[in-house]
JSON list of C-alpha atoms in Angstrom, two decimals:
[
{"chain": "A", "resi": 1, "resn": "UNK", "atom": "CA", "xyz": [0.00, 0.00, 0.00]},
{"chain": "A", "resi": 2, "resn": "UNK", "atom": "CA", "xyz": [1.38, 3.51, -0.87]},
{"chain": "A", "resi": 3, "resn": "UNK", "atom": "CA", "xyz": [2.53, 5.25, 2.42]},
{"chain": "A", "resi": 4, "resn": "UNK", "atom": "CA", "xyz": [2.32, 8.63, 0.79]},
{"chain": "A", "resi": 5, "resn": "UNK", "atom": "CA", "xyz": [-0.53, 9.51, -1.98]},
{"chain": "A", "resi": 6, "resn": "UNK", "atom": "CA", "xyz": [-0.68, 12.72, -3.73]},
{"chain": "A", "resi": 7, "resn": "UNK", "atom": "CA", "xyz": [-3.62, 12.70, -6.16]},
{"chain": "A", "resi": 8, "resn": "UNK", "atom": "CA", "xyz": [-2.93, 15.30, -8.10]},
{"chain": "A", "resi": 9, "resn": "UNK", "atom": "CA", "xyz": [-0.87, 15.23, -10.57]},
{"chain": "A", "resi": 10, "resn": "UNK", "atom": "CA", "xyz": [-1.10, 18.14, -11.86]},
{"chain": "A", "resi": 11, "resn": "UNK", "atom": "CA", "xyz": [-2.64, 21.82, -10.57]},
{"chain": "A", "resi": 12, "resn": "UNK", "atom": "CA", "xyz": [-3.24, 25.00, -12.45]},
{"chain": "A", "resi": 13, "resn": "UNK", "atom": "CA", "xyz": [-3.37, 28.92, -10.42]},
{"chain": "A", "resi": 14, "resn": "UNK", "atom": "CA", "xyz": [-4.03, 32.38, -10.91]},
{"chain": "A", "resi": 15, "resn": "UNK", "atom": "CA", "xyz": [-1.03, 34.40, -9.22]},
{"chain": "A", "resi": 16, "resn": "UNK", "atom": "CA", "xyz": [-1.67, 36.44, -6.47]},
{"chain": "A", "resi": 17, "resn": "UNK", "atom": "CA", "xyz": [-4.22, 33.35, -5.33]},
{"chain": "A", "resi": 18, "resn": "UNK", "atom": "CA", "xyz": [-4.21, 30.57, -3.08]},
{"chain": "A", "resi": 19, "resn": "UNK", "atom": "CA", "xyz": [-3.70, 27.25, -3.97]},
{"chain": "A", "resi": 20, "resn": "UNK", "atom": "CA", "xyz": [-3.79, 23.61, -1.58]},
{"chain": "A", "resi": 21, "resn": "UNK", "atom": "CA", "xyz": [-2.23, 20.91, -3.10]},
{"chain": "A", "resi": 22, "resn": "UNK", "atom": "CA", "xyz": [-3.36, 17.54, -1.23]},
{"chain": "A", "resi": 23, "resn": "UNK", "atom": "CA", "xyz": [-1.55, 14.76, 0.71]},
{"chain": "A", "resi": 24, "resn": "UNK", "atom": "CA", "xyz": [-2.54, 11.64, 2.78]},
{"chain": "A", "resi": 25, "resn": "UNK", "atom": "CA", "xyz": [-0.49, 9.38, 4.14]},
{"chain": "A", "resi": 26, "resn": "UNK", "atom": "CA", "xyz": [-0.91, 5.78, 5.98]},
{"chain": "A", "resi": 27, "resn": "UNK", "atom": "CA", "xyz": [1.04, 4.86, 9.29]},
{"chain": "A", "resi": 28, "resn": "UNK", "atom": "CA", "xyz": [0.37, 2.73, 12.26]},
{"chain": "A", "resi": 29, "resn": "UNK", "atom": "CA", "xyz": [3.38, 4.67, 13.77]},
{"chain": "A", "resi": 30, "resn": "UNK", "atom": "CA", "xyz": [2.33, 7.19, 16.13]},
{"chain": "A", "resi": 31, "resn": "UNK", "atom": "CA", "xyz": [5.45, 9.08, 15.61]},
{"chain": "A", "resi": 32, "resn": "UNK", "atom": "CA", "xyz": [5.88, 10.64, 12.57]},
{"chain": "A", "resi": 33, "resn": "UNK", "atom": "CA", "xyz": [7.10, 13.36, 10.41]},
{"chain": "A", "resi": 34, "resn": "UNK", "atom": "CA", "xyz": [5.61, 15.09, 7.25]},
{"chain": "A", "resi": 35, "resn": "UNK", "atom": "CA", "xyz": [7.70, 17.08, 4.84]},
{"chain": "A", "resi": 36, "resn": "UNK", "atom": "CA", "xyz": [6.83, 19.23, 1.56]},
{"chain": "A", "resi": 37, "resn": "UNK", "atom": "CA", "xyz": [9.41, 19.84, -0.94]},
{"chain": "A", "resi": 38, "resn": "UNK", "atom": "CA", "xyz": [9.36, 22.14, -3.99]},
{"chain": "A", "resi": 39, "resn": "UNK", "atom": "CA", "xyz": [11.47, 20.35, -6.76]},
{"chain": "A", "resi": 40, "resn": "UNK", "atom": "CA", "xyz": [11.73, 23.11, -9.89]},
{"chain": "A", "resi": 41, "resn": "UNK", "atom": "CA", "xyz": [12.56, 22.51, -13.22]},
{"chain": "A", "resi": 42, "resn": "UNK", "atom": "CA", "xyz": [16.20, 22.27, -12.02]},
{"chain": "A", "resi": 43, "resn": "UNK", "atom": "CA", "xyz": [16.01, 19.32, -10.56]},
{"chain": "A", "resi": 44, "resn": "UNK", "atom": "CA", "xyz": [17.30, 21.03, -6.95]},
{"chain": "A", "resi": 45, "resn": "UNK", "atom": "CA", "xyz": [14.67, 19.51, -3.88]},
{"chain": "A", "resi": 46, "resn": "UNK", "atom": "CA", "xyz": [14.10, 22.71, -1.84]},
{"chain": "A", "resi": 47, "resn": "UNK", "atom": "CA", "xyz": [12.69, 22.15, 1.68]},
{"chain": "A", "resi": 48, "resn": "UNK", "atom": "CA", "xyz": [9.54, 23.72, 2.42]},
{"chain": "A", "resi": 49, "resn": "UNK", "atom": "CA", "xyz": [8.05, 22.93, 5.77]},
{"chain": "A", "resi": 50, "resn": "UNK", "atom": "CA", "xyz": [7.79, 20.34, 8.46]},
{"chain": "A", "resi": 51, "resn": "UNK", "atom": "CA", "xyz": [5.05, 19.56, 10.28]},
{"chain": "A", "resi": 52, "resn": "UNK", "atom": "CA", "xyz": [5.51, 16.46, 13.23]},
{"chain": "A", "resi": 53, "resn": "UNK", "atom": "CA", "xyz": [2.55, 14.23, 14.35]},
{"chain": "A", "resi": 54, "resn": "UNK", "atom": "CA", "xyz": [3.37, 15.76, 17.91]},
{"chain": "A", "resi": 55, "resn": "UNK", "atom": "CA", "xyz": [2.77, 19.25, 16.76]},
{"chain": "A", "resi": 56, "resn": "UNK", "atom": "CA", "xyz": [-0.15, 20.88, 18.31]},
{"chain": "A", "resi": 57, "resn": "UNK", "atom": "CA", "xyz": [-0.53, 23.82, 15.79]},
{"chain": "A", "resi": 58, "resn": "UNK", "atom": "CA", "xyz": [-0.19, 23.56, 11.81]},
{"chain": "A", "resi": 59, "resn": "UNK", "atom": "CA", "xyz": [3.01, 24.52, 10.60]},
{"chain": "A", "resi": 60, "resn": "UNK", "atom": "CA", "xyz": [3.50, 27.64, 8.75]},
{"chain": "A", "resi": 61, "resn": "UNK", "atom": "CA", "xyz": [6.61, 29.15, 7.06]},
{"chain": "A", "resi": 62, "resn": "UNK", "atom": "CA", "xyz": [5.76, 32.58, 5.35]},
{"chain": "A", "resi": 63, "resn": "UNK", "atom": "CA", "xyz": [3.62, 32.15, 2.41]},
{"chain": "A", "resi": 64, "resn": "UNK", "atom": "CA", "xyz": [3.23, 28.16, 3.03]},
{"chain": "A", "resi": 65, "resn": "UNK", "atom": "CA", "xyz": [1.88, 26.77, 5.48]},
{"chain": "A", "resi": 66, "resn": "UNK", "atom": "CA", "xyz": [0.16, 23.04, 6.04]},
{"chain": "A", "resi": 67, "resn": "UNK", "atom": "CA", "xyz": [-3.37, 21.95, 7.33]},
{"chain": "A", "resi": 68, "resn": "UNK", "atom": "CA", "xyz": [-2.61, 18.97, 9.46]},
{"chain": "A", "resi": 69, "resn": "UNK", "atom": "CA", "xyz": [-5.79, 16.60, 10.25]},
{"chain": "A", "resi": 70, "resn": "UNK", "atom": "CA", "xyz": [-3.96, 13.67, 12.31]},
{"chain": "A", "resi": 71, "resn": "UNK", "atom": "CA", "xyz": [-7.35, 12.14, 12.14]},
{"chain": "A", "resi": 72, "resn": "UNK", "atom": "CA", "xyz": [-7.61, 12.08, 8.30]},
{"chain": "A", "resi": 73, "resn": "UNK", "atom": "CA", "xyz": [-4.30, 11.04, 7.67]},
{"chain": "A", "resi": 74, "resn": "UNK", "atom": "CA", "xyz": [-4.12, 14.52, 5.45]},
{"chain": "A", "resi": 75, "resn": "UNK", "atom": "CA", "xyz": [-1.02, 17.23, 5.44]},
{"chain": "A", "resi": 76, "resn": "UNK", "atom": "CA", "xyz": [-2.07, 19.42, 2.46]},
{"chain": "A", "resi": 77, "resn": "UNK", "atom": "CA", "xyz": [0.24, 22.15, 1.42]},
{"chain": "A", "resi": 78, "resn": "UNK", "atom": "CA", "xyz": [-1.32, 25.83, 1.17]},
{"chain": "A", "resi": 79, "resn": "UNK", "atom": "CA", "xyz": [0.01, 28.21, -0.29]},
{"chain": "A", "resi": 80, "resn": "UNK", "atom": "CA", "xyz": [-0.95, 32.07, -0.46]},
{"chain": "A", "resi": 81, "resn": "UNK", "atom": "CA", "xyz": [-0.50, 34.61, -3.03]},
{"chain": "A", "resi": 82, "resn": "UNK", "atom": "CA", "xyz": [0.79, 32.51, -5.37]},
{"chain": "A", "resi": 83, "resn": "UNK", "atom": "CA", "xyz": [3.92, 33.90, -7.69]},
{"chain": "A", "resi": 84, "resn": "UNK", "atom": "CA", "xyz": [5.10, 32.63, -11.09]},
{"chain": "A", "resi": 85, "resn": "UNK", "atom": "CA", "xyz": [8.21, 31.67, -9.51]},
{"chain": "A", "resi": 86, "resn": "UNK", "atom": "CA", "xyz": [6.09, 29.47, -7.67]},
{"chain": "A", "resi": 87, "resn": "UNK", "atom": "CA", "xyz": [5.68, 26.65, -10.80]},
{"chain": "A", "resi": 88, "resn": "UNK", "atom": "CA", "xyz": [7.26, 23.60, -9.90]},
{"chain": "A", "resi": 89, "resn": "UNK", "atom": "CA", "xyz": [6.64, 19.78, -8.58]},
{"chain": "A", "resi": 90, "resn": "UNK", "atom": "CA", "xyz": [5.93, 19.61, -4.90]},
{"chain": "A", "resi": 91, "resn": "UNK", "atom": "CA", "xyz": [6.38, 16.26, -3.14]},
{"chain": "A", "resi": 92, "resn": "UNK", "atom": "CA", "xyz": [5.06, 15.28, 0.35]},
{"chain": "A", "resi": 93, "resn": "UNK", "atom": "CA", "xyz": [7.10, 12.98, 2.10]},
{"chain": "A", "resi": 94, "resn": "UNK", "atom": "CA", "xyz": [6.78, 10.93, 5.32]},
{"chain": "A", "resi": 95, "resn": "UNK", "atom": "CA", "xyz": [9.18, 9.95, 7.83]},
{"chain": "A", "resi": 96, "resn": "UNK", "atom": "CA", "xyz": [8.16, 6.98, 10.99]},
{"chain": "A", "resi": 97, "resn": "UNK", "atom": "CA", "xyz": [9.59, 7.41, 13.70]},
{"chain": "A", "resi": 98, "resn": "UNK", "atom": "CA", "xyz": [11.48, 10.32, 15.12]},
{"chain": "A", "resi": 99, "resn": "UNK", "atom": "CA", "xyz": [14.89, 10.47, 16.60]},
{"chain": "A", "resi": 100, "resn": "UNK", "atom": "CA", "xyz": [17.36, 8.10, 16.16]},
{"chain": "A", "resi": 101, "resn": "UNK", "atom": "CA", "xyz": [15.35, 5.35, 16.91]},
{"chain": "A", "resi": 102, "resn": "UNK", "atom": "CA", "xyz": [13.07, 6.35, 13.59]},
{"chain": "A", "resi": 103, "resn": "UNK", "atom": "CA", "xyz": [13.02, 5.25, 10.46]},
{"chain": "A", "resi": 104, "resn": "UNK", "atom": "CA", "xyz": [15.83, 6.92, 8.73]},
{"chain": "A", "resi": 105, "resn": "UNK", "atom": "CA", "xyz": [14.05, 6.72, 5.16]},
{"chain": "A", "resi": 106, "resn": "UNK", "atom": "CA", "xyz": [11.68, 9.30, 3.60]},
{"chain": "A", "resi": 107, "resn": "UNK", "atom": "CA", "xyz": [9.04, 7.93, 1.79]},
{"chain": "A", "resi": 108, "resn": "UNK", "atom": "CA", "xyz": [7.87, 10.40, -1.42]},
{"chain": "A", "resi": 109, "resn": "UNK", "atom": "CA", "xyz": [4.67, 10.58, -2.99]},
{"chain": "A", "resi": 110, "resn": "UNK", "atom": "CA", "xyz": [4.55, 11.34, -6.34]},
{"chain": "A", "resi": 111, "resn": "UNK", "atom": "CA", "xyz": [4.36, 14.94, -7.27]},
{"chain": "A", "resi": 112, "resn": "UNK", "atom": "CA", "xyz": [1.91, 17.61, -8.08]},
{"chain": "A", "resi": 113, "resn": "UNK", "atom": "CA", "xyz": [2.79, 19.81, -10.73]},
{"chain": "A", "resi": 114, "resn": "UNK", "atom": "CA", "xyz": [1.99, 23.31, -10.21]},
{"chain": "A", "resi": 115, "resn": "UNK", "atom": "CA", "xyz": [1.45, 26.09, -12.60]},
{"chain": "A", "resi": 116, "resn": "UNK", "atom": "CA", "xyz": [0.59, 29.49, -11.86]},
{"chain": "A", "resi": 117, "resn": "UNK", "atom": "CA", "xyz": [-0.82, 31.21, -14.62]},
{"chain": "A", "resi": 118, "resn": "UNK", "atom": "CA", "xyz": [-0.04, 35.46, -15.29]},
{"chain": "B", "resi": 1, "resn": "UNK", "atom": "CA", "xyz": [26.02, 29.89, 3.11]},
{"chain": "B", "resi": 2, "resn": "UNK", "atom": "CA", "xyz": [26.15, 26.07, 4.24]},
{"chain": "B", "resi": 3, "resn": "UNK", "atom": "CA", "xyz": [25.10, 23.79, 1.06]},
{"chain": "B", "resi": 4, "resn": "UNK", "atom": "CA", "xyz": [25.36, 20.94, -0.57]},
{"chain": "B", "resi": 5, "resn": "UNK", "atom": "CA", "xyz": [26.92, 20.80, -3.31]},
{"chain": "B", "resi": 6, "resn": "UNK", "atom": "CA", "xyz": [26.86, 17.94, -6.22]},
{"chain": "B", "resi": 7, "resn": "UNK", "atom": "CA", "xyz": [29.43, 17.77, -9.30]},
{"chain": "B", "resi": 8, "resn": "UNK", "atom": "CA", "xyz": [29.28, 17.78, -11.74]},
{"chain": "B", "resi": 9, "resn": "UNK", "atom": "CA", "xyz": [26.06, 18.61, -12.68]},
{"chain": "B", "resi": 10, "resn": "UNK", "atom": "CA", "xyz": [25.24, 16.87, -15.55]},
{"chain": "B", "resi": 11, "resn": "UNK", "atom": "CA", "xyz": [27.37, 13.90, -16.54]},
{"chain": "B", "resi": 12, "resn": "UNK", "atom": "CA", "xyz": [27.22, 11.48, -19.81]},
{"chain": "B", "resi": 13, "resn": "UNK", "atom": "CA", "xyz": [28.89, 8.41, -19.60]},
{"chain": "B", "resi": 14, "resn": "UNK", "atom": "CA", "xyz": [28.89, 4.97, -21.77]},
{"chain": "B", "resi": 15, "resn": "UNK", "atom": "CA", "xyz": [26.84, 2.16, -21.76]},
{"chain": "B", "resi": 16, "resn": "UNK", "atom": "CA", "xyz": [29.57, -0.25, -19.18]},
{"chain": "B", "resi": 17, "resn": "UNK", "atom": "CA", "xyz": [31.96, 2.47, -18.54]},
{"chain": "B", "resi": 18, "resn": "UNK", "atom": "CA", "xyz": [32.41, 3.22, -14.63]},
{"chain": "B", "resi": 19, "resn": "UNK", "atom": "CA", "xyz": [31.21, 6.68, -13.62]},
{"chain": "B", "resi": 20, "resn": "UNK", "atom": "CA", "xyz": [31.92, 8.45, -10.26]},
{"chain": "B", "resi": 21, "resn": "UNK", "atom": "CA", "xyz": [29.42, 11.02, -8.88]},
{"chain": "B", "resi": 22, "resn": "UNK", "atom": "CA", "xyz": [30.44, 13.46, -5.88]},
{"chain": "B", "resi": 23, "resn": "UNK", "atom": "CA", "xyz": [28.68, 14.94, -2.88]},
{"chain": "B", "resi": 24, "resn": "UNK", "atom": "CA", "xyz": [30.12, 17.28, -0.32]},
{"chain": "B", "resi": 25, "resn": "UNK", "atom": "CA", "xyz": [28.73, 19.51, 2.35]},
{"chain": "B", "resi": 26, "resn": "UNK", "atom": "CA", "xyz": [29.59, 22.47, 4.97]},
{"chain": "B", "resi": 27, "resn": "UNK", "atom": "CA", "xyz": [26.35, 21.89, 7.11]},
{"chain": "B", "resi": 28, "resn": "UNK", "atom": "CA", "xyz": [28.78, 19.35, 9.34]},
{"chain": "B", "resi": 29, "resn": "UNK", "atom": "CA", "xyz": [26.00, 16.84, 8.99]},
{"chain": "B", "resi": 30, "resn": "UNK", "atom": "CA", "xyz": [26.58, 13.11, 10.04]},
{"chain": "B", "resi": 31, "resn": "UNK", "atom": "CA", "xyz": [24.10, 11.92, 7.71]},
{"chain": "B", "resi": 32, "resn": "UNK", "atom": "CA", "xyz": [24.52, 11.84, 3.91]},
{"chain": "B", "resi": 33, "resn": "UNK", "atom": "CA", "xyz": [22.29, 10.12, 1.33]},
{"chain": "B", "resi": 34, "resn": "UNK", "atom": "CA", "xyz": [21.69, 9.42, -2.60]},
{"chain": "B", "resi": 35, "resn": "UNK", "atom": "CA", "xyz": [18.46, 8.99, -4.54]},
{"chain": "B", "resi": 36, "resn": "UNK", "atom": "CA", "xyz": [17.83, 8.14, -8.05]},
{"chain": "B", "resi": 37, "resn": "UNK", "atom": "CA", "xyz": [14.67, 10.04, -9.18]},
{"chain": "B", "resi": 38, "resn": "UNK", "atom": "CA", "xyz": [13.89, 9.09, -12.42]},
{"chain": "B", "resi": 39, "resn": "UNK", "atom": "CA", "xyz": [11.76, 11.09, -15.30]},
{"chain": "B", "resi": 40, "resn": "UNK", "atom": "CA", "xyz": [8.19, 11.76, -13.67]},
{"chain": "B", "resi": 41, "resn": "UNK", "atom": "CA", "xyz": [8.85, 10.05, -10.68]},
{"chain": "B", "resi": 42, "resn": "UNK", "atom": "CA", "xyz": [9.53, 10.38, -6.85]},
{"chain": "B", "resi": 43, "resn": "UNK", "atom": "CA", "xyz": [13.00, 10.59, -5.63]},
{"chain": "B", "resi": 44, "resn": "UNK", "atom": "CA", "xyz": [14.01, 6.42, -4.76]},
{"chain": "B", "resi": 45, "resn": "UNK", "atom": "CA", "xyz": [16.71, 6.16, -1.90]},
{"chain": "B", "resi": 46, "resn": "UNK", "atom": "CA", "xyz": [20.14, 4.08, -2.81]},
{"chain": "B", "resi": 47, "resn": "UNK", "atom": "CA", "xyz": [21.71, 3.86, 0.19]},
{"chain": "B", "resi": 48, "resn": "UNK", "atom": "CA", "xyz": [22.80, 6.05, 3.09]},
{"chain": "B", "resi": 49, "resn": "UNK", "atom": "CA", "xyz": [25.32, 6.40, 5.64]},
{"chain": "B", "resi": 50, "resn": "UNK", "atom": "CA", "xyz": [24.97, 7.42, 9.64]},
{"chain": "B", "resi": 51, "resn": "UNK", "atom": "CA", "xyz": [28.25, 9.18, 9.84]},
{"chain": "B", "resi": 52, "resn": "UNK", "atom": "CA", "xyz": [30.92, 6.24, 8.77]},
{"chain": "B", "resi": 53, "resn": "UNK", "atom": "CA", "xyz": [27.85, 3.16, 8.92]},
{"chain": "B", "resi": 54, "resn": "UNK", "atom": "CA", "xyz": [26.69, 2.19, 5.52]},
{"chain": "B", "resi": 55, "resn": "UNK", "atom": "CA", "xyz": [23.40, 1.44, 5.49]},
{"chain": "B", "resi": 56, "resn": "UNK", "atom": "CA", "xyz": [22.11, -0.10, 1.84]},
{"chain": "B", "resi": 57, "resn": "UNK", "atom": "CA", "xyz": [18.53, -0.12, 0.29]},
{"chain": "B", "resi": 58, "resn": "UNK", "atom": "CA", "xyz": [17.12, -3.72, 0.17]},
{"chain": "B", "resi": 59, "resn": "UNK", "atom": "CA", "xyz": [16.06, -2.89, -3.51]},
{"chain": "B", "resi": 60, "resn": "UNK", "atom": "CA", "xyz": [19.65, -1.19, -4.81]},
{"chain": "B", "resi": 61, "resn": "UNK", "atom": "CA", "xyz": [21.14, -3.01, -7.19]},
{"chain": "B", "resi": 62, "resn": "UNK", "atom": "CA", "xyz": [24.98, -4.05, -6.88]},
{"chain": "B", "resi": 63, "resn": "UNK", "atom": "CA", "xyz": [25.98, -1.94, -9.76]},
{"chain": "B", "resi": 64, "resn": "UNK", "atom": "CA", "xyz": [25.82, 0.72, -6.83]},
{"chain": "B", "resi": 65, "resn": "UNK", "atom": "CA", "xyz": [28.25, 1.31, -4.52]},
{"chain": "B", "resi": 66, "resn": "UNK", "atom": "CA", "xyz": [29.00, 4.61, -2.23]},
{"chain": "B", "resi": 67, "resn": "UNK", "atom": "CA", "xyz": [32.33, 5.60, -0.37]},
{"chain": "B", "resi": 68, "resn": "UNK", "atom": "CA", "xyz": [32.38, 7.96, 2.26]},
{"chain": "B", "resi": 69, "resn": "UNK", "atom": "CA", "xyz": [36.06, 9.06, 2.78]},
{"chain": "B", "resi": 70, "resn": "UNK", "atom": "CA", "xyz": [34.84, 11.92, 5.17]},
{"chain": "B", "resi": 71, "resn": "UNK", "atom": "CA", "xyz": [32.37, 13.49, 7.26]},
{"chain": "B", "resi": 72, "resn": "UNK", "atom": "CA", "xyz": [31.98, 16.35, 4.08]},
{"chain": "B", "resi": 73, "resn": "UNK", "atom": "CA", "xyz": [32.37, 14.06, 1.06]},
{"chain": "B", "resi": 74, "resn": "UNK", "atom": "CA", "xyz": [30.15, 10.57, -0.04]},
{"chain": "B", "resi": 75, "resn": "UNK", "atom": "CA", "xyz": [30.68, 9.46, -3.39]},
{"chain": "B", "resi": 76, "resn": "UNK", "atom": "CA", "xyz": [28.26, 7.27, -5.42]},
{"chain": "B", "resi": 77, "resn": "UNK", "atom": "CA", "xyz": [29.84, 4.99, -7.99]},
{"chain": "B", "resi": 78, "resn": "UNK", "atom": "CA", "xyz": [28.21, 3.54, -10.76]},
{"chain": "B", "resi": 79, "resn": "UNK", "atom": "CA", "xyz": [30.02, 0.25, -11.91]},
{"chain": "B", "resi": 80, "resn": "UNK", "atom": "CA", "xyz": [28.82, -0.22, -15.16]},
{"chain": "B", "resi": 81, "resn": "UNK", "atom": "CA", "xyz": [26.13, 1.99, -16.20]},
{"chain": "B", "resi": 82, "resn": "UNK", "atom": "CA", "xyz": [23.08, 0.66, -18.29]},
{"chain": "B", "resi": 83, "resn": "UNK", "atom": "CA", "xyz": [20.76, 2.92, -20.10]},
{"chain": "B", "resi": 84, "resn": "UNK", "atom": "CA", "xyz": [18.08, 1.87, -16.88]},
{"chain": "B", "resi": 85, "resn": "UNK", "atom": "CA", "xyz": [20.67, 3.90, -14.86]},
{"chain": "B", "resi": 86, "resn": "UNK", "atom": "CA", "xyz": [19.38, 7.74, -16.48]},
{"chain": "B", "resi": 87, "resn": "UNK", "atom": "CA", "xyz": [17.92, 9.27, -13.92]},
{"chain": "B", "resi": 88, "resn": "UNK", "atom": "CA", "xyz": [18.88, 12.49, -11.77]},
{"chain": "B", "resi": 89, "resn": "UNK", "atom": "CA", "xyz": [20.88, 11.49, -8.68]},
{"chain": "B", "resi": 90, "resn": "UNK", "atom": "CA", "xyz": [20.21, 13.33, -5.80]},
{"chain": "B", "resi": 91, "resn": "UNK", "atom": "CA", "xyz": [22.24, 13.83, -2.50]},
{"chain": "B", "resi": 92, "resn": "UNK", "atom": "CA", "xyz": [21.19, 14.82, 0.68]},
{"chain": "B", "resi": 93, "resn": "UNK", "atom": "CA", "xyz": [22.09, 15.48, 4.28]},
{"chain": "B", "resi": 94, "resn": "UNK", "atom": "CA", "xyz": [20.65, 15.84, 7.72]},
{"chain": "B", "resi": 95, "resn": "UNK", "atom": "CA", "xyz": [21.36, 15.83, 11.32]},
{"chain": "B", "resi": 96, "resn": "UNK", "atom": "CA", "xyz": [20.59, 12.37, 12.64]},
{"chain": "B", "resi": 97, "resn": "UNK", "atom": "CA", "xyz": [17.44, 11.71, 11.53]},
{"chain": "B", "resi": 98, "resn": "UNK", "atom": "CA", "xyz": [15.90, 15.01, 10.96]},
{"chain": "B", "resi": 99, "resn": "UNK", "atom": "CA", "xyz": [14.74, 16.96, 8.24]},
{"chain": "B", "resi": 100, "resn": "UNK", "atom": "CA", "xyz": [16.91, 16.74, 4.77]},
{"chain": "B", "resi": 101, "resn": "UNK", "atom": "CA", "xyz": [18.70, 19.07, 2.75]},
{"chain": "B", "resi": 102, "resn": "UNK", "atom": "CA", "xyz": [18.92, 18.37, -0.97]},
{"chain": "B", "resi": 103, "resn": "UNK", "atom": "CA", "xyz": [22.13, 19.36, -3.48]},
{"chain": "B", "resi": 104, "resn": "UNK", "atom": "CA", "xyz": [21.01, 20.23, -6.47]},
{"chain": "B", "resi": 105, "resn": "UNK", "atom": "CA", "xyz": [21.59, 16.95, -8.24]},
{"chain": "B", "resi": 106, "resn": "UNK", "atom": "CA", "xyz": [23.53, 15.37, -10.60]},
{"chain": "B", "resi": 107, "resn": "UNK", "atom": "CA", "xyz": [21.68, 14.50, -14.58]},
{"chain": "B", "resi": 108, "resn": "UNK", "atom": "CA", "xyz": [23.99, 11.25, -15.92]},
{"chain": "B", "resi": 109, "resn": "UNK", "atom": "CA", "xyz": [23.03, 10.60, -19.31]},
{"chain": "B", "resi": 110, "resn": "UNK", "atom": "CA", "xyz": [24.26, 6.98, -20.74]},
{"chain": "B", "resi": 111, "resn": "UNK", "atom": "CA", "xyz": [25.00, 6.82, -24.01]}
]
């Protein structure tokens, strides 16, 4: 069964609007760890935001920020006033386990493309 | 700025002939790692090491190997390249366990 699923593959935005891109993500661990990363067309994995099963507020880091329902299994990325700079493949990625006695693999769903239209 | 740095950045080799990517860092992280990511797809992990431990993907092939002279440099080495073996290769480090930074990756090209 995936771990990670991102269902879509590819999104289209206005700029200057906001945009969620969806992830869910199946564990029986209760400790966990959820990443975004924005990959652009350079092929570089930039680190977005982290957001820990722990965590008692949703992450935010400037313009992202995540909506974290532990009970749906769901860490979808938002992000506000979208810029063309913005276009890129975003992957969610779990981690079980935190600490050194975690898993020390990251498990990637598959992408979403983003656009963001002029 | 601490980075991680890959080179080179895009790398053709032959079909069989031995290529060497490299890896190195100034974030004085113990943990290094390399993906393959593939056209399309989600970024696969090879192998890692925990500062000098290496600790192999179930699923790697033995065409793969990685050498990690130093807590800054990790090496992946590619024995004999097929045309499966395209992809992007990505490194990354982190503190223990914690979240990863990506280099910017290295495109190898077989010919």
């Amino acid at each position: 069964a995936q771990k990670i699923t991102q269902t879509q593959p590819g999104m289209f935005v206005q700029e200057k609007e906001a945009v969620t891109l969806d992830c869910t993500y199946d564990t029986s661990d209760p400790s966990y760890g959820l990443f975004w990363y924005k990959q652009p067309s350079s092929g570089e994995m930039i680190f977005l935001i982290y957001q820990g099963s722990y965590d008692q507020q949703n992450a935010t880091e400037g313009r992202y920020s995540l909506n974290f329902q532990k009970a749906r299994k769901s860490a979808n990325l938002v992000i506000s006033a979208s810029q063309l700079g913005d276009s890129a493949m975003y992957f969610c990625a779990m981690r079980e386990g935190v600490g050194q006695g975690g898993s020390e693999k990251l498990v990637f769903g598959k992408g979403t493309k983003l656009t963001v239209n002029p | 700025d601490a980075m991680v740095i890959q080179n080179p950045r895009y790398q053709v080799t032959q079909f069989g002939k031995p290529v060497t990517l490299s890896c190195s860092q100034t974030l004085n992280h113990n943990v290094m790692y390399w993906y393959q990511q593939k056209s399309s797809q989600a970024p696969k992990l090879l192998f890692h090491y925990y500062d000098k431990d290496f600790n192999n993907e179930a699923d790697t092939p033995d065409n793969f190997q990685s050498r990690r002279p130093n807590t800054s440099f990790c090496f992946l080495d590619i024995r004999s390249p097929g045309l499966g073996d395209a992809a992007m290769y990505l490194c990354a480090t982190s503190r223990n366990y914690n979240e990863q930074f990506f280099g910017p990756g290295t495109r190898l090209t077989v010919l």
